[in-house]
Short mmCIF file of C-alpha atoms and ligand atoms in Angstrom, two decimals:
data_model
loop_
_atom_site.label_atom_id
_atom_site.label_comp_id
_atom_site.label_asym_id
_atom_site.label_seq_id
_atom_site.Cartn_x
_atom_site.Cartn_y
_atom_site.Cartn_z
CA MET A 1 -155.17 147.11 15.39
CA ASN A 2 -152.81 147.72 13.08
CA PRO A 3 -149.66 149.36 15.57
CA VAL A 4 -148.29 151.07 12.25
CA TYR A 5 -148.19 154.93 12.55
CA VAL A 6 -146.88 156.70 9.09
CA ALA A 7 -144.71 159.69 9.99
CA LEU A 8 -145.92 162.67 7.50
CA ASP A 9 -142.69 164.67 7.55
CA THR A 10 -143.60 167.64 5.28
CA THR A 11 -144.21 171.20 5.27
CA ASP A 12 -146.85 170.19 2.12
CA LEU A 13 -150.14 169.75 3.65
CA ASP A 14 -152.05 169.19 0.29
CA CYS A 15 -149.04 166.05 0.11
CA ALA A 16 -149.93 165.03 3.53
CA ARG A 17 -153.17 165.09 3.65
CA GLY A 18 -153.49 163.08 0.30
CA LEU A 19 -150.82 160.71 1.73
CA ALA A 20 -153.49 160.33 4.99
CA GLU A 21 -156.17 159.88 2.75
CA ARG A 22 -154.71 157.31 0.80
CA LEU A 23 -153.00 155.63 3.39
CA ARG A 24 -155.94 155.76 6.28
CA GLY A 25 -157.36 151.92 5.40
CA SER A 26 -153.35 150.52 6.03
CA VAL A 27 -152.48 152.14 8.78
CA GLY A 28 -153.01 152.09 12.48
CA GLY A 29 -152.68 156.27 12.70
CA LEU A 30 -150.97 159.15 11.52
CA LYS A 31 -148.06 161.28 13.48
CA LEU A 32 -147.75 164.79 12.50
CA GLY A 33 -144.48 166.32 13.85
CA LEU A 34 -142.45 169.58 14.52
CA GLU A 35 -141.42 170.19 10.72
CA PHE A 36 -145.24 169.78 9.55
CA PHE A 37 -146.69 171.96 12.76
CA SER A 38 -143.79 174.65 12.52
CA ALA A 39 -145.54 175.23 8.82
CA HIS A 40 -149.69 174.87 9.75
CA GLY A 41 -149.85 174.84 13.39
CA PRO A 42 -152.89 173.84 15.13
CA GLU A 43 -155.45 174.47 12.06
CA GLY A 44 -152.92 172.28 10.14
CA VAL A 45 -153.85 169.02 12.61
CA ARG A 46 -157.69 169.98 12.79
CA ALA A 47 -157.43 169.64 8.94
CA PHE A 48 -156.88 165.84 10.28
CA SER A 49 -158.68 165.05 13.26
CA GLN A 50 -162.00 164.77 10.95
CA MET A 51 -160.35 161.65 9.12
CA ASP A 52 -161.22 159.44 11.53
CA ILE A 53 -157.87 157.85 12.43
CA PRO A 54 -156.01 158.03 15.66
CA ILE A 55 -153.10 160.95 14.93
CA PHE A 56 -149.75 161.26 17.51
CA LEU A 57 -148.63 165.05 17.55
CA ASP A 58 -144.96 164.30 18.31
CA LEU A 59 -144.28 168.04 19.44
CA LYS A 60 -141.75 166.68 22.64
CA PHE A 61 -142.09 169.59 24.89
CA HIS A 62 -139.34 170.42 26.87
CA ASP A 63 -139.57 173.30 29.29
CA ILE A 64 -140.78 174.76 32.79
CA PRO A 65 -143.94 172.83 34.22
CA ASN A 66 -146.12 175.80 33.67
CA THR A 67 -145.37 176.27 30.21
CA VAL A 68 -145.17 172.49 29.48
CA ALA A 69 -148.81 172.15 31.15
CA GLY A 70 -150.27 174.93 28.99
CA ALA A 71 -149.19 173.61 26.08
CA CYS A 72 -150.01 169.72 26.63
CA ARG A 73 -153.39 171.28 27.60
CA ALA A 74 -153.27 173.42 23.67
CA ALA A 75 -152.07 170.13 22.28
CA ALA A 76 -154.73 167.36 23.65
CA SER A 77 -157.67 170.09 23.14
CA LEU A 78 -156.88 169.42 19.25
CA GLY A 79 -158.30 166.16 19.14
CA VAL A 80 -155.29 164.27 18.87
CA SER A 81 -154.46 160.18 20.73
CA ILE A 82 -151.31 160.97 21.71
CA ILE A 83 -148.63 164.10 22.56
CA ASN A 84 -145.38 163.95 24.22
CA VAL A 85 -142.38 165.57 26.20
CA HIS A 86 -138.95 165.10 26.70
CA ALA A 87 -138.30 162.48 30.07
CA CYS A 88 -135.25 164.50 31.17
CA GLY A 89 -137.66 167.96 31.84
CA GLY A 90 -137.98 166.10 35.47
CA PRO A 91 -140.36 164.84 37.71
CA ALA A 92 -142.30 168.11 37.89
CA MET A 93 -142.69 168.73 34.45
CA LEU A 94 -143.68 165.17 34.00
CA LYS A 95 -146.37 164.74 36.25
CA ALA A 96 -147.75 168.22 35.05
CA ALA A 97 -148.08 167.40 31.60
CA GLY A 98 -149.89 164.36 32.57
CA GLU A 99 -152.40 166.48 34.55
CA ALA A 100 -153.09 169.43 32.43
CA ALA A 101 -153.52 166.67 29.14
CA ARG A 102 -155.97 164.82 30.80
CA GLY A 103 -157.88 168.19 32.21
CA VAL A 104 -159.03 168.75 28.78
CA ASN A 105 -158.85 165.27 27.07
CA PRO A 106 -159.20 162.09 29.63
CA ALA A 107 -158.76 159.56 26.93
CA VAL A 108 -155.47 161.48 25.06
CA LYS A 109 -151.80 159.83 25.97
CA VAL A 110 -149.07 161.48 27.77
CA ILE A 111 -145.80 159.94 26.37
CA ALA A 112 -142.19 160.88 26.91
CA VAL A 113 -138.91 161.06 24.64
CA THR A 114 -136.41 159.17 26.62
CA VAL A 115 -133.08 159.70 24.90
CA LEU A 116 -133.24 160.72 21.35
CA THR A 117 -132.06 157.23 18.53
CA SER A 118 -130.02 160.27 16.96
CA LEU A 119 -127.54 160.64 20.45
CA ASN A 120 -124.68 157.94 21.23
CA GLN A 121 -122.90 157.40 24.46
CA ALA A 122 -120.31 160.05 23.41
CA ASP A 123 -122.73 162.86 23.09
CA LEU A 124 -124.31 161.87 26.63
CA GLN A 125 -121.14 161.86 28.31
CA ALA A 126 -120.40 165.57 25.96
CA ALA A 127 -123.82 166.58 27.67
CA GLY A 128 -122.84 165.22 31.90
CA VAL A 129 -124.66 161.99 31.42
CA SER A 130 -122.51 159.00 32.42
CA GLY A 131 -123.41 155.23 31.97
CA THR A 132 -124.85 154.24 28.74
CA PRO A 133 -127.97 155.12 26.46
CA GLY A 134 -129.08 151.98 27.63
CA ASP A 135 -129.09 153.06 31.11
CA GLN A 136 -130.44 156.09 30.90
CA VAL A 137 -133.33 155.08 28.72
CA LEU A 138 -134.34 152.85 31.57
CA ARG A 139 -134.14 155.39 34.16
CA LEU A 140 -135.92 157.85 32.18
CA ALA A 141 -138.71 155.51 31.28
CA GLN A 142 -138.69 154.82 35.26
CA LEU A 143 -139.19 157.91 35.63
CA THR A 144 -141.85 158.97 33.30
CA LYS A 145 -143.70 155.92 35.01
CA ALA A 146 -143.62 156.93 38.17
CA ASN A 147 -144.55 160.12 37.58
CA GLY A 148 -147.79 159.02 35.77
CA LEU A 149 -147.32 159.22 32.01
CA ASP A 150 -148.77 156.75 29.42
CA GLY A 151 -145.57 155.20 27.80
CA VAL A 152 -142.11 156.38 26.10
CA VAL A 153 -140.59 156.73 22.59
CA CYS A 154 -137.82 154.28 22.54
CA SER A 155 -135.59 152.89 20.02
CA ALA A 156 -135.90 149.40 18.92
CA HIS A 157 -133.70 147.61 21.25
CA GLU A 158 -134.43 149.00 24.38
CA ILE A 159 -137.97 147.25 23.61
CA ALA A 160 -137.23 143.92 25.59
CA PRO A 161 -135.55 145.54 28.45
CA LEU A 162 -138.01 148.00 29.15
CA ARG A 163 -141.00 145.68 29.13
CA ALA A 164 -139.31 143.60 31.50
CA ALA A 165 -138.71 146.37 33.76
CA LEU A 166 -142.04 148.31 33.52
CA GLY A 167 -144.45 145.92 32.42
CA LYS A 168 -147.44 145.09 29.96
CA ASP A 169 -149.59 147.95 30.67
CA PHE A 170 -146.98 150.52 29.46
CA MET A 171 -147.35 152.10 25.79
CA LEU A 172 -143.54 151.22 23.70
CA VAL A 173 -143.18 153.72 20.61
CA VAL A 174 -140.34 153.00 18.47
CA PRO A 175 -139.07 154.79 15.39
CA GLY A 176 -136.12 153.42 13.42
CA ILE A 177 -138.02 150.63 11.53
CA ARG A 178 -137.22 149.40 8.20
CA PRO A 179 -138.63 146.37 6.19
CA ALA A 180 -136.00 143.79 5.52
CA GLY A 181 -133.60 145.13 2.65
CA ALA A 182 -135.04 148.66 2.85
CA ASP A 183 -133.02 151.84 2.48
CA LEU A 184 -132.13 153.19 6.03
CA ASN A 185 -131.73 156.76 5.50
CA ASP A 186 -130.21 158.39 8.54
CA GLN A 187 -131.50 155.91 10.79
CA SER A 188 -128.70 153.50 12.46
CA ARG A 189 -129.93 151.39 15.16
CA VAL A 190 -132.97 149.56 12.98
CA MET A 191 -135.32 146.84 13.18
CA THR A 192 -137.76 145.12 10.74
CA PRO A 193 -141.41 145.96 11.71
CA PRO A 194 -142.18 141.94 12.58
CA GLU A 195 -138.98 142.11 14.94
CA ALA A 196 -140.06 144.80 16.66
CA HIS A 197 -143.43 143.30 16.88
CA LYS A 198 -142.58 140.27 18.38
CA ALA A 199 -140.41 142.15 20.97
CA GLY A 200 -143.66 143.80 22.24
CA VAL A 201 -144.06 147.16 21.04
CA ASP A 202 -147.06 148.95 21.05
CA ILE A 203 -146.78 151.20 18.03
CA LEU A 204 -144.29 151.25 15.07
CA VAL A 205 -143.49 154.84 13.74
CA ILE A 206 -142.78 154.69 10.10
CA GLY A 207 -141.98 157.56 7.80
CA ARG A 208 -139.85 156.92 4.51
CA PRO A 209 -140.45 153.21 4.07
CA ILE A 210 -144.01 154.18 3.17
CA THR A 211 -144.19 157.83 2.11
CA ALA A 212 -141.19 157.45 0.07
CA ALA A 213 -141.83 154.06 -1.37
CA PRO A 214 -142.87 154.37 -5.19
CA ASP A 215 -146.61 152.78 -4.20
CA PRO A 216 -146.81 153.95 -0.45
CA VAL A 217 -150.30 152.01 -0.32
CA GLN A 218 -148.99 148.93 -1.20
CA ALA A 219 -145.74 149.59 1.01
CA ALA A 220 -147.75 150.45 3.83
CA ARG A 221 -150.39 147.07 3.37
CA ASP A 222 -146.85 144.64 2.74
CA ILE A 223 -145.90 145.91 6.18
CA ALA A 224 -149.52 145.36 7.75
CA GLN A 225 -149.45 141.85 6.29
CA SER A 226 -145.96 140.98 7.59
CA LEU A 227 -147.14 141.95 11.18
CA GLY A 228 -150.76 139.56 10.47
CA PHE A 229 -153.14 142.60 10.04
O1 C5P B 301 -138.42 158.34 7.66
P1 C5P B 301 -138.26 157.38 9.16
O2 C5P B 301 -139.34 155.99 9.18
O3 C5P B 301 -136.85 157.27 9.53
O4 C5P B 301 -139.10 158.54 10.19
C1 C5P B 301 -139.17 158.19 11.61
C2 C5P B 301 -139.94 159.24 12.02
O5 C5P B 301 -139.72 158.93 13.78
C3 C5P B 301 -139.29 160.68 12.35
O6 C5P B 301 -140.65 161.58 12.33
C4 C5P B 301 -138.82 161.10 13.25
O7 C5P B 301 -138.27 162.88 13.79
C5 C5P B 301 -139.08 160.30 14.27
N1 C5P B 301 -138.22 160.06 15.55
C6 C5P B 301 -137.12 159.23 15.51
N2 C5P B 301 -136.44 159.36 16.24
C7 C5P B 301 -136.87 159.14 17.70
C8 C5P B 301 -137.55 160.03 17.81
C9 C5P B 301 -138.67 160.56 16.80
O8 C5P B 301 -136.80 158.86 13.87
N3 C5P B 301 -135.99 159.10 18.45
#
């Protein structure tokens, strides 16, 4: 299956739907995030769930276990394939998230954000976290697995150590992917699609290299072809 999920980061519903219609044959899934959800809510998500393409609803829940459980129950009932929470919400929250989501949709994958790729070591230290981002990502990924969730969002540079430590059945979802020569935008630690694929990633989240390309369908096809799809 094509591992590329295109990030539809916009508040414009018609634009998002139009892109999704055009791209659905050239990508493996769609990612809808906070920007889209804050503008269009559950109705906006339902507008895509009839398109017969997997949807990753990237809302990164982080709250007390009872509240996150309720949010996961609601999100998992929207016909999406993947939802997520922040791993630093702690063991009880992770466990509650997985149980609640699977209670309404046994097939939904619940994954956790480890360390945001926008944070560096100084940012972690300022928040009281010692050690490197890599150490913290591994610690949070192990916590995620121990509490029954399906995988994590991580940076491309953490794929190899996480795969080695957590095994092949743990889902690794990676943003910050840039085809060779593409604009980096605000991403700093990037990898090309074939490099990330080879390192063992399950899902590559790619936004602007597809959505901002002069021909988004061609850009998506070129990426799929570079991965052998
Ligand atoms: O346009 P671009 O390819 O940079 O989009 C990457 C997508 O992945 C965006 O939707 C962004 O919010 C998301 N993301 C990220 N870094 C993370 C988690 C999510 O870039 N650590």
